[in-house]
mmCIF file of C-alpha atoms and ligand atoms in Angstrom:
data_model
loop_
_atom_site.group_PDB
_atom_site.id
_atom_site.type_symbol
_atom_site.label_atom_id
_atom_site.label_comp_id
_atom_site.label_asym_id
_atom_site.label_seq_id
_atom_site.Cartn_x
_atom_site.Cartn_y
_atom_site.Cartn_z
ATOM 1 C CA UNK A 691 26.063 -7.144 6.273
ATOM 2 C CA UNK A 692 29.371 -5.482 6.628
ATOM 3 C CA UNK A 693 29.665 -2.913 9.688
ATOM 4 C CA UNK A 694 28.916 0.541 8.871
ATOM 5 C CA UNK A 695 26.157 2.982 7.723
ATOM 6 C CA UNK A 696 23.927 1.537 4.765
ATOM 7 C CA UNK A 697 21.902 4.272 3.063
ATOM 8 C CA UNK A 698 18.437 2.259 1.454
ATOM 9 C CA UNK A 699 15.227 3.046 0.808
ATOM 10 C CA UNK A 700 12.296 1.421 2.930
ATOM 11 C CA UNK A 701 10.058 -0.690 0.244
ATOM 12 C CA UNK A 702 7.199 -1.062 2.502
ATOM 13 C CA UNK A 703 5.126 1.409 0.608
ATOM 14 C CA UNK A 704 5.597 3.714 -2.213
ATOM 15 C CA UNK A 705 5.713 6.700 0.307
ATOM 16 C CA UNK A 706 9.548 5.673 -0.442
ATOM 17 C CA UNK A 707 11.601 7.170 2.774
ATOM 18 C CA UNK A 708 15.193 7.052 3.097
ATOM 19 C CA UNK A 709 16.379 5.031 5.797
ATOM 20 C CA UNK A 710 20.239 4.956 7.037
ATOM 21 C CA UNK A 711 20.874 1.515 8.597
ATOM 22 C CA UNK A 712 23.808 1.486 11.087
ATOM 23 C CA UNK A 713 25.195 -2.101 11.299
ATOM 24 C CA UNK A 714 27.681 -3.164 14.075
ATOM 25 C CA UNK A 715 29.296 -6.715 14.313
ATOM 26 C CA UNK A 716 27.126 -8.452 11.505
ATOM 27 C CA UNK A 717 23.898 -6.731 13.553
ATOM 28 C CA UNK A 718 21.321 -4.010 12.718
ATOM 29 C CA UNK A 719 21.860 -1.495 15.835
ATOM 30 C CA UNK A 720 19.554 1.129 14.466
ATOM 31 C CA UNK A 721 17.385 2.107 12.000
ATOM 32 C CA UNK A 722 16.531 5.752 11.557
ATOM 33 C CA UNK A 723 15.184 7.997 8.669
ATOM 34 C CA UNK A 724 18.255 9.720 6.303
ATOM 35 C CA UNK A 725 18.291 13.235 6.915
ATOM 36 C CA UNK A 726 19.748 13.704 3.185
ATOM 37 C CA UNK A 727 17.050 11.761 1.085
ATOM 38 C CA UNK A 728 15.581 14.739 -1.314
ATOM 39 C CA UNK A 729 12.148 12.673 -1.401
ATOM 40 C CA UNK A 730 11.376 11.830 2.702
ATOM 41 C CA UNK A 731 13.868 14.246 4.551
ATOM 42 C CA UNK A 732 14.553 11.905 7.142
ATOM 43 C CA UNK A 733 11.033 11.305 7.843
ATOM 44 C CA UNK A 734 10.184 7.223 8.919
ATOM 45 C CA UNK A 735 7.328 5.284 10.102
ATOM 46 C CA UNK A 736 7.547 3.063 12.770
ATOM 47 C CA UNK A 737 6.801 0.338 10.006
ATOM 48 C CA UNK A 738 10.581 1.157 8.976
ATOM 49 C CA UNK A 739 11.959 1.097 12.057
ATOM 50 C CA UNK A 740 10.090 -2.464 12.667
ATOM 51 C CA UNK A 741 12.091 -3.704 9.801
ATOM 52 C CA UNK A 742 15.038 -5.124 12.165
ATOM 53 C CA UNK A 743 12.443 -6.862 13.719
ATOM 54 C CA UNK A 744 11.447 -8.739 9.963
ATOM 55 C CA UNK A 745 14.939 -9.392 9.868
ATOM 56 C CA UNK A 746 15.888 -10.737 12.879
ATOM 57 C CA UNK A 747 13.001 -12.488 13.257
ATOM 58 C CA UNK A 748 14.140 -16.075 14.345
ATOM 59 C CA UNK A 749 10.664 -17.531 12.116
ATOM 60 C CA UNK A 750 11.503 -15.345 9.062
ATOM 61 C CA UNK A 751 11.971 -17.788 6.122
ATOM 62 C CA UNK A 752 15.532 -18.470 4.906
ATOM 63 C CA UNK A 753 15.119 -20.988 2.707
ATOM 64 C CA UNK A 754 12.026 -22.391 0.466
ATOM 65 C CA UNK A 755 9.909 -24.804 2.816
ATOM 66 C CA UNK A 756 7.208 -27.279 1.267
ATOM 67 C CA UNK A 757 4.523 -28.717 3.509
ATOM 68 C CA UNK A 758 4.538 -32.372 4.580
ATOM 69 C CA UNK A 759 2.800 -35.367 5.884
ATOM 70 C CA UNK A 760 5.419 -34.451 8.918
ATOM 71 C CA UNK A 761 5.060 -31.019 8.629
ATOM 72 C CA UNK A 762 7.317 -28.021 7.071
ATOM 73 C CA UNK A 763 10.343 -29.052 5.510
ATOM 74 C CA UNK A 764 13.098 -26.866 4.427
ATOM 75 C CA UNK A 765 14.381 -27.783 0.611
ATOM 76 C CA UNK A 766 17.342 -25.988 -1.392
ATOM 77 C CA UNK A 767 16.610 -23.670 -3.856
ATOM 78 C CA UNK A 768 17.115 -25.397 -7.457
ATOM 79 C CA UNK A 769 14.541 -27.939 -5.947
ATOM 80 C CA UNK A 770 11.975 -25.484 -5.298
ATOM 81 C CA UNK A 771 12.475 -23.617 -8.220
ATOM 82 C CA UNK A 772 12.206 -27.395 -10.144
ATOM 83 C CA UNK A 773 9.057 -28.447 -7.779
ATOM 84 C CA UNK A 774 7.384 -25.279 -8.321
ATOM 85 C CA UNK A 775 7.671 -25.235 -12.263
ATOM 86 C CA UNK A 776 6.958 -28.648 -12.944
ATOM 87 C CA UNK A 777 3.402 -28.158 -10.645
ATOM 88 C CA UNK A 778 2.338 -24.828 -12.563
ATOM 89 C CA UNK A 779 3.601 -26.790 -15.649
ATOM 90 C CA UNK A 780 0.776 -29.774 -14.839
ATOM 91 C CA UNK A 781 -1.840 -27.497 -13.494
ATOM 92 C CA UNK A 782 -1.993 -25.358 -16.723
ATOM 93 C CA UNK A 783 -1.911 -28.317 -18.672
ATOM 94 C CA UNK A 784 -4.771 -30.404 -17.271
ATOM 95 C CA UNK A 785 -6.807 -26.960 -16.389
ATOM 96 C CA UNK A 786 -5.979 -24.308 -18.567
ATOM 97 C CA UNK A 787 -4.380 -20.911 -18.142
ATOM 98 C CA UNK A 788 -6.183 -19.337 -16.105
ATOM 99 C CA UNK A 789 -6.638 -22.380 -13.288
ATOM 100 C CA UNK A 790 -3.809 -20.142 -11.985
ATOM 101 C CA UNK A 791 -4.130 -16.927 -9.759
ATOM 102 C CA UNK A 792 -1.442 -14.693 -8.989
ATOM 103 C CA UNK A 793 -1.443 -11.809 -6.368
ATOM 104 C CA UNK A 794 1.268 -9.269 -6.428
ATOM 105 C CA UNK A 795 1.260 -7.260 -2.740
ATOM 106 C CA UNK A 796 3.691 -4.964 -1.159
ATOM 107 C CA UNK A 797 6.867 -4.464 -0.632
ATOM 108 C CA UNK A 798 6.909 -6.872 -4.114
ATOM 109 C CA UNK A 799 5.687 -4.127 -6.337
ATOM 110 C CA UNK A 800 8.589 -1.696 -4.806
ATOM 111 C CA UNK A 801 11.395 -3.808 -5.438
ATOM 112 C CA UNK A 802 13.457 -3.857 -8.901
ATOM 113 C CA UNK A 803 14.547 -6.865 -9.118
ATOM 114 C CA UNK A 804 10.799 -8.212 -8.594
ATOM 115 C CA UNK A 805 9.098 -5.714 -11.025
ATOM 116 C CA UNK A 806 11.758 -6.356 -13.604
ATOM 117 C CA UNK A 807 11.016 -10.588 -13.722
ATOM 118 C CA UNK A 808 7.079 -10.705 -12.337
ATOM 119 C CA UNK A 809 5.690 -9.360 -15.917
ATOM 120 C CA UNK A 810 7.372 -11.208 -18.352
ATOM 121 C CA UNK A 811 6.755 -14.614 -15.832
ATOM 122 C CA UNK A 812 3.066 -13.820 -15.815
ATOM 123 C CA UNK A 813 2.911 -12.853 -19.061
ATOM 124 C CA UNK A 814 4.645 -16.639 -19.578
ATOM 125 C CA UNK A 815 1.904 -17.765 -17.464
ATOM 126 C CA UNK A 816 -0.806 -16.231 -19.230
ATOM 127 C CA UNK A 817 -3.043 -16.074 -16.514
ATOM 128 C CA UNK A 818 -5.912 -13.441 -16.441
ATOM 129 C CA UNK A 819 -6.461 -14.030 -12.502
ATOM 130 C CA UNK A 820 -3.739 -11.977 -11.624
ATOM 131 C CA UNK A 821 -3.819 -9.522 -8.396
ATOM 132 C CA UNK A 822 -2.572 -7.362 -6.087
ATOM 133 C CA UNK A 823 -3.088 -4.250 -3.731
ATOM 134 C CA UNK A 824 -4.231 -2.251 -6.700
ATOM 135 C CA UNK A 825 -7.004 -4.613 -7.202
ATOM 136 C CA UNK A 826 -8.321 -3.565 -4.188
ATOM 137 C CA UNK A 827 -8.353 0.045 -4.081
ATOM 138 C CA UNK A 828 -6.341 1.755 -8.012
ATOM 139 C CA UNK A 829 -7.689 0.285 -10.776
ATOM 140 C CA UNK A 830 -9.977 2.510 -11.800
ATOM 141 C CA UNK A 831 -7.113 5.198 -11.656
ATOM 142 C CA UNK A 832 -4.782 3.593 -13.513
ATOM 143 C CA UNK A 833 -7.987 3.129 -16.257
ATOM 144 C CA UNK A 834 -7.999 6.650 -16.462
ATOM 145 C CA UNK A 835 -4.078 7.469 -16.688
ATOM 146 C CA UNK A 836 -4.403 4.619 -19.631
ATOM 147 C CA UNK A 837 -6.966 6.834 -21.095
ATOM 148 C CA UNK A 838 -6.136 9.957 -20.556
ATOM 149 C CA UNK A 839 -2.305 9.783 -20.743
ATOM 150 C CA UNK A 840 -1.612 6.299 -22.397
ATOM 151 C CA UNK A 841 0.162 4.151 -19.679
ATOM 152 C CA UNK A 842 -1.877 3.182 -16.919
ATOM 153 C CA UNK A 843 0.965 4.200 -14.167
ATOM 154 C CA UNK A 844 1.552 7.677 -15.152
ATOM 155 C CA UNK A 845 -0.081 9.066 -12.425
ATOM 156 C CA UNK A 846 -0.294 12.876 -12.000
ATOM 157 C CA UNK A 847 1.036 13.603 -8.495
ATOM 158 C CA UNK A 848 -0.042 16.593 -6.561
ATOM 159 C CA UNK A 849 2.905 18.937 -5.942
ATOM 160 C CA UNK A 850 2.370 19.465 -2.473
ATOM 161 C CA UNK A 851 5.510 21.328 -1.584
ATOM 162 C CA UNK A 852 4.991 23.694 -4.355
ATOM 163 C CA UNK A 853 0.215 23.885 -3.980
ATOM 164 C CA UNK A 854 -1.420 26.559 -2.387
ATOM 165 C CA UNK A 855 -4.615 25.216 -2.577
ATOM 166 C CA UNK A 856 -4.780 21.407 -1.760
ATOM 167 C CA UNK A 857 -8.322 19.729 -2.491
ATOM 168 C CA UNK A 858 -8.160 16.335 -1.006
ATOM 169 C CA UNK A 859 -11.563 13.907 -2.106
ATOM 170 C CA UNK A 860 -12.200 10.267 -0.653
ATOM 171 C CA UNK A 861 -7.953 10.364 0.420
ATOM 172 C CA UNK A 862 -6.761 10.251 3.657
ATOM 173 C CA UNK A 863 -2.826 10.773 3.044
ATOM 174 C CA UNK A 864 -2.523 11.471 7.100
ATOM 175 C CA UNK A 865 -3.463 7.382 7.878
ATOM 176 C CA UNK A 866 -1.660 6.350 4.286
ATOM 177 C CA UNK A 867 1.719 8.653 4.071
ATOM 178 C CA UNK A 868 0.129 9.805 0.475
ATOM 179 C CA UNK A 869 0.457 6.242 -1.215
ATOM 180 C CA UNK A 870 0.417 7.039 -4.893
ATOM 181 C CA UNK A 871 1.033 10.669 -3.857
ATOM 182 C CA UNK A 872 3.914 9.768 -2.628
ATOM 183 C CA UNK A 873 4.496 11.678 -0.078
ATOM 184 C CA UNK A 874 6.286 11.163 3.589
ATOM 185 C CA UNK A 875 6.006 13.024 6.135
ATOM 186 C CA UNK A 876 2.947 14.444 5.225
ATOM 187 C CA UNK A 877 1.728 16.067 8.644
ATOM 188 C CA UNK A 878 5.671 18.004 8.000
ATOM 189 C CA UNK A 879 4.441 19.053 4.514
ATOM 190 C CA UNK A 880 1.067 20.037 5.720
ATOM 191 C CA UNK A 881 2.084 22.296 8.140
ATOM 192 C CA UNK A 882 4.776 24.119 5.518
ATOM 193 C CA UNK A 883 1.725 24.601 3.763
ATOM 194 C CA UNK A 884 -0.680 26.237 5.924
ATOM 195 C CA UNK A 885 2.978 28.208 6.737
ATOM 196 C CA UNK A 886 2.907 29.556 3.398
ATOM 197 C CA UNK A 887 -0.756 30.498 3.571
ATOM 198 C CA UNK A 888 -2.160 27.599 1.723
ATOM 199 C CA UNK A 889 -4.895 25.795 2.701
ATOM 200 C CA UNK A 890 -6.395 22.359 2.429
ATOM 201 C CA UNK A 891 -10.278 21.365 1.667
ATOM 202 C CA UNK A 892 -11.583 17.717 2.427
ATOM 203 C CA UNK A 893 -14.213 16.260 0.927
ATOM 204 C CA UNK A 894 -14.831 12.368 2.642
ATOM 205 C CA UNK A 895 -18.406 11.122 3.763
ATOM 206 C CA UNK A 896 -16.014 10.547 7.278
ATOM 207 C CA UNK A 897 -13.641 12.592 9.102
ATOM 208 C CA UNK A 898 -10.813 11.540 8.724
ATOM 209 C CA UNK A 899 -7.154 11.648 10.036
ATOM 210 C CA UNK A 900 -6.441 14.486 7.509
ATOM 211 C CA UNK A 901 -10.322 15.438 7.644
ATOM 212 C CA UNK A 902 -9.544 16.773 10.544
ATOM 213 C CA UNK A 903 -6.620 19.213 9.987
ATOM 214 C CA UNK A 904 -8.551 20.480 7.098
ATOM 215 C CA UNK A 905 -9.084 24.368 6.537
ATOM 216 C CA UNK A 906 -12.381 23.315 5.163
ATOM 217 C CA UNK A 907 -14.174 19.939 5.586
ATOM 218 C CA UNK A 908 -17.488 18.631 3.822
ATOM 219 C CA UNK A 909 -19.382 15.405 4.098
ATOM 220 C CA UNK A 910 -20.552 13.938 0.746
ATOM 221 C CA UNK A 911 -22.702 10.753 0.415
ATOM 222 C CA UNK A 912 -20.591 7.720 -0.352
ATOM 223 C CA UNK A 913 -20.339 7.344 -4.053
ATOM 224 C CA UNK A 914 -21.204 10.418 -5.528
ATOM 225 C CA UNK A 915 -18.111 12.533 -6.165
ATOM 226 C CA UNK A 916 -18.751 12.148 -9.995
ATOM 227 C CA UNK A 917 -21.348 13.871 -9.000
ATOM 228 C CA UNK A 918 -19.639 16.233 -7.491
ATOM 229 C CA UNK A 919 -16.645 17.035 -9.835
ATOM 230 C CA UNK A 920 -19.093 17.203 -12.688
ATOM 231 C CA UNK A 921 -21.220 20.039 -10.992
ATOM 232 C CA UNK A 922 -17.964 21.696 -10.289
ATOM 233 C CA UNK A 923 -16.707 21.307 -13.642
ATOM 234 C CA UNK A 924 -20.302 22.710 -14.515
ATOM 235 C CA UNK A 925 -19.176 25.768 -12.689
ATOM 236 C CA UNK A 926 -16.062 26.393 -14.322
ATOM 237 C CA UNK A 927 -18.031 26.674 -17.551
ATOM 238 C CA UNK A 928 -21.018 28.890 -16.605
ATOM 239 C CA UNK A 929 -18.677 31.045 -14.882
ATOM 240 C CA UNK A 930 -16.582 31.665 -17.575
ATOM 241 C CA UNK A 931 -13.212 29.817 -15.060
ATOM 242 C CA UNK A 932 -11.880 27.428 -17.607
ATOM 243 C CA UNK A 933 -8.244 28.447 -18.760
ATOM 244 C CA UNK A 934 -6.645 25.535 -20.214
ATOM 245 C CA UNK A 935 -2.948 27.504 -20.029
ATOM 246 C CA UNK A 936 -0.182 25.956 -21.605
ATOM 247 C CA UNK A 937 -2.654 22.727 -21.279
ATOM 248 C CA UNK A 938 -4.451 23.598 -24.579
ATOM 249 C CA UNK A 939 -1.452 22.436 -26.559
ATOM 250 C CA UNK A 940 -2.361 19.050 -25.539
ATOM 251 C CA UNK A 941 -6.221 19.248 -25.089
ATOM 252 C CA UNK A 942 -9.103 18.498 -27.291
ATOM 253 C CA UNK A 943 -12.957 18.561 -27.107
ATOM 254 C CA UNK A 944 -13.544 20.810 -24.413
ATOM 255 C CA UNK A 945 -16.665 21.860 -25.483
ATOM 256 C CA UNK A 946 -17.542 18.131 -25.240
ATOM 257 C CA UNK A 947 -16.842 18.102 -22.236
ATOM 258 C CA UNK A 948 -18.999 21.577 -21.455
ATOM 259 C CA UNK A 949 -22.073 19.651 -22.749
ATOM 260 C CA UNK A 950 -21.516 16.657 -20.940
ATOM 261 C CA UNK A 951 -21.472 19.015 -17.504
ATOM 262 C CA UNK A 952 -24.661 20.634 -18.655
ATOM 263 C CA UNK A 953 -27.291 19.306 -16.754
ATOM 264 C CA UNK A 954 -24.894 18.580 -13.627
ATOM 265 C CA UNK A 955 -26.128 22.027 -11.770
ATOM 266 C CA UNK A 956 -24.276 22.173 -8.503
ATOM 267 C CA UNK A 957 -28.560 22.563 -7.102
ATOM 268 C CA UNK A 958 -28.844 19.083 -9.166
ATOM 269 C CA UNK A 959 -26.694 17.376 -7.714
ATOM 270 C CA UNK A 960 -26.837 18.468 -4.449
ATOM 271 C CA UNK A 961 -29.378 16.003 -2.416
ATOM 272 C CA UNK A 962 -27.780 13.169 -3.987
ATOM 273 C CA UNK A 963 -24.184 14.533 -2.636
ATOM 274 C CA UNK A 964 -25.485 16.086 0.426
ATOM 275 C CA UNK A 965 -22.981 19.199 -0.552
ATOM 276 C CA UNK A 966 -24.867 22.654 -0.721
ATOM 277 C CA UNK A 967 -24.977 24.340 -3.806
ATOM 278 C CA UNK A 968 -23.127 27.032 -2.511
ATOM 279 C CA UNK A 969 -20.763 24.875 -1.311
ATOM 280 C CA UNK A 970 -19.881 23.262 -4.595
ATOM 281 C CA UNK A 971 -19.481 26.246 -6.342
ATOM 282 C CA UNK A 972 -17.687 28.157 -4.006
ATOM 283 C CA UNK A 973 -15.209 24.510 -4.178
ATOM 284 C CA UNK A 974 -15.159 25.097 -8.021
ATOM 285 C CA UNK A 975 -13.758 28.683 -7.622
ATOM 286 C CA UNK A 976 -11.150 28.314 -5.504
ATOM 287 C CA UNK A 977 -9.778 25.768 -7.734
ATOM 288 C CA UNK A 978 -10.131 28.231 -10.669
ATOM 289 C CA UNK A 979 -8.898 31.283 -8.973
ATOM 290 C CA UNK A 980 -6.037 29.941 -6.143
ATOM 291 C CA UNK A 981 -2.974 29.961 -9.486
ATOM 292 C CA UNK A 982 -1.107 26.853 -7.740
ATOM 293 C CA UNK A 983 -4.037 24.524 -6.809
ATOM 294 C CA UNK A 984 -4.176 21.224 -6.898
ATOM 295 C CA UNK A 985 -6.918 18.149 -6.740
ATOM 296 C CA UNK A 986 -6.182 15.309 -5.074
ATOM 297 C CA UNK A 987 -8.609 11.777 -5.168
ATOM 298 C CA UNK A 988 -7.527 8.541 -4.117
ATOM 299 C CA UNK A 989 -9.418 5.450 -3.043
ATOM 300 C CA UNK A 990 -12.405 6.574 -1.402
ATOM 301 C CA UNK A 991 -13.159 7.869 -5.448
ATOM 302 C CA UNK A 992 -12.191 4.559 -6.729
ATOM 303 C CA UNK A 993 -13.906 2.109 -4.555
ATOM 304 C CA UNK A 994 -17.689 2.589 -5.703
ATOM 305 C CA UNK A 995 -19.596 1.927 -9.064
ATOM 306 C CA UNK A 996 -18.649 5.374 -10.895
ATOM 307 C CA UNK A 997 -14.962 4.739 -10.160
ATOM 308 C CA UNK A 998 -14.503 4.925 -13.829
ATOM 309 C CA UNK A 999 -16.592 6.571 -15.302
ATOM 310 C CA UNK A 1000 -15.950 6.936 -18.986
ATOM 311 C CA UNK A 1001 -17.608 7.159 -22.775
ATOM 312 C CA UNK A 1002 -19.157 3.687 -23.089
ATOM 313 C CA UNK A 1003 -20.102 2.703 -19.326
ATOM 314 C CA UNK A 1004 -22.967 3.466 -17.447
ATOM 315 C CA UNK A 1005 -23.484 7.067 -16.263
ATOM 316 C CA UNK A 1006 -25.716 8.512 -13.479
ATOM 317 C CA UNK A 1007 -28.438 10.602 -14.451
ATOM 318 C CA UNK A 1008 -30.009 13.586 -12.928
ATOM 319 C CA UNK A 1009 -33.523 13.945 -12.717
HETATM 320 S S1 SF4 B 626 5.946 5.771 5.194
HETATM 321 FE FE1 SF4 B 626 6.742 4.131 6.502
HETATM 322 S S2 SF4 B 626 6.352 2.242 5.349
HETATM 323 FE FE2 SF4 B 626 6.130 3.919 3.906
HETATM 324 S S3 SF4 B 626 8.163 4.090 2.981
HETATM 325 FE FE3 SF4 B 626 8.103 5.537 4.700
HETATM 326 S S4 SF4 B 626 8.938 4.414 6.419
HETATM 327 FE FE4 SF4 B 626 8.417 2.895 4.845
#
């Protein structure tokens, strides 16, 4: 690396931070967060920081190594790249397609380079075992962003800079630096908005890192926030609360989705949540009445059996 500042971003998670690495004689001397980067404001983990350490580590791999009878032996490139072809080549032929897995894990899913050759090599592969951290913990979101807005990675993200009202359910952006949200620094962000007079509910059946620096916390039994957002959707209907906005333009069969929320009463629902009544409704109408509110779930709402819940799979029922 030539001597200077280099100005990158950190690819260990999609929180994204800037990071200004200062290099002197061919050698990382620090790492620190970039003051100017409009996303992360010079905010940085110590997981960024730790990065000279990956680098400099005298183990890290430098080459493509292939296990021996004598142990670990380093080859040159072109020969793993032949090895490794030729195998998957004879495994797919004597087992099929899909005798092949693939996992996909950070920082591989942050870098260009990687995202722009992994999908048309699996697709080469044809594999259907194929997975990654989103197996684990965003499928069922990205099922819904399929559904709802036709690619399965437009996710909406909160605007937290810009939210006066934050309702955070089964996400604990404190511990993850927002993940899919996105967001560094957000302890920094947090506090401008309290500063501004907003306020932030958590909903989690623990509390949490960002539990507790909620305004407003509430337990809920594990797997029920369906349950939940139905009974407060329930609310917004029999309180009159629903304005679509400039969101009609590109809505349809609401009144579908008033009848679906019909029986979910906020008293229905609540043993199974272990949320008051009052509770859930008085969640419902802050929502509706705070004009720049947002609603926030992450993996604690995708982790359980309603994860998805959509026309055509199971739904719960309320007796
Ligand atoms: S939060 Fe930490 S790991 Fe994630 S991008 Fe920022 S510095 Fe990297």
């Amino acid at each position: 690396m030539e001597n200077g500042t280099h100005y990158r971003t950190c690819h260990l998670c999609e929180a994204m931070c800037g990071v200004a690495i200062e290099v002197r004689d061919g050698h990382v001397a620090s790492i620190k967060g970039d003051e100017d980067d409009p996303l992360s404001h010079g905010h940085i983990c110590p997981k960024a920081v730790a990065l000279q350490d990956l680098h400099e580590d005298p183990e890290r791999l430098r080459k493509p190594v292939r296990r021996t009878t004598d142990g670990w032996q380093e080859m040159e490139w072109d020969e793993a790249f032949d090895l490794v072809a030729s195998r998957l080549h004879r495994v797919r032929k004597e087992h099929g397609r899909n005798s092949i897995g693939a996992y996909l894990g950070n920082p591989n899913v942050h870098n260009h380079g990687s995202l722009v050759a992994t999908m048309p090599f699996l697709r080469a592969l044809g594999t259907q075992n194929r997975f990654s951290a989103t197996s684990n913990d965003q499928l069922p979101h990205m099922l819904a962003s399929l559904e709802m807005f036709g690619h399965q990675i437009l996710f909406p993200i909160p605007d937290i800079d810009r939210t006066d009202l934050f309702i955070c359910i089964g996400a604990n952006p404190m511990a993850s630096n927002g993940s899919l949200m996105t967001v560094p620094d957000f302890r920094g962000r947090l506090k401008a908005l309290k500063g501004r007079g907003g306020r932030m509910v958590v909903v989690d059946p623990r509390r949490t890192e960002t539990g507790k620096l909620a305004d407003e916390f509430h337990f809920i039994r594990p797997g029920t926030d369906a349950l939940l957002l139905m009974a407060m959707v329930h609310t917004l209907f029999e309180e009159d609360l629903v304005n679509l906005g400039h969101a009609e333009q590109w809505t349809k069969d609401v009144d579908l989705v008033r009848l679906a929320a019909m029986g979910f009463t906020p008293e229905a629902v609540s043993e199974q949540t272990g949320m008051p009544a009052a509770d859930i409704r008085n969640l419902a109408r802050q929502l509706a009445t705070t004009p720049r509110a947002a609603l926030y779930t992450r993996m604690g709402t995708s982790t359980q059996p309603l994860a998805a819940l959509r026309p055509g799979l199971p739904t719960c029922s309320i007796s």
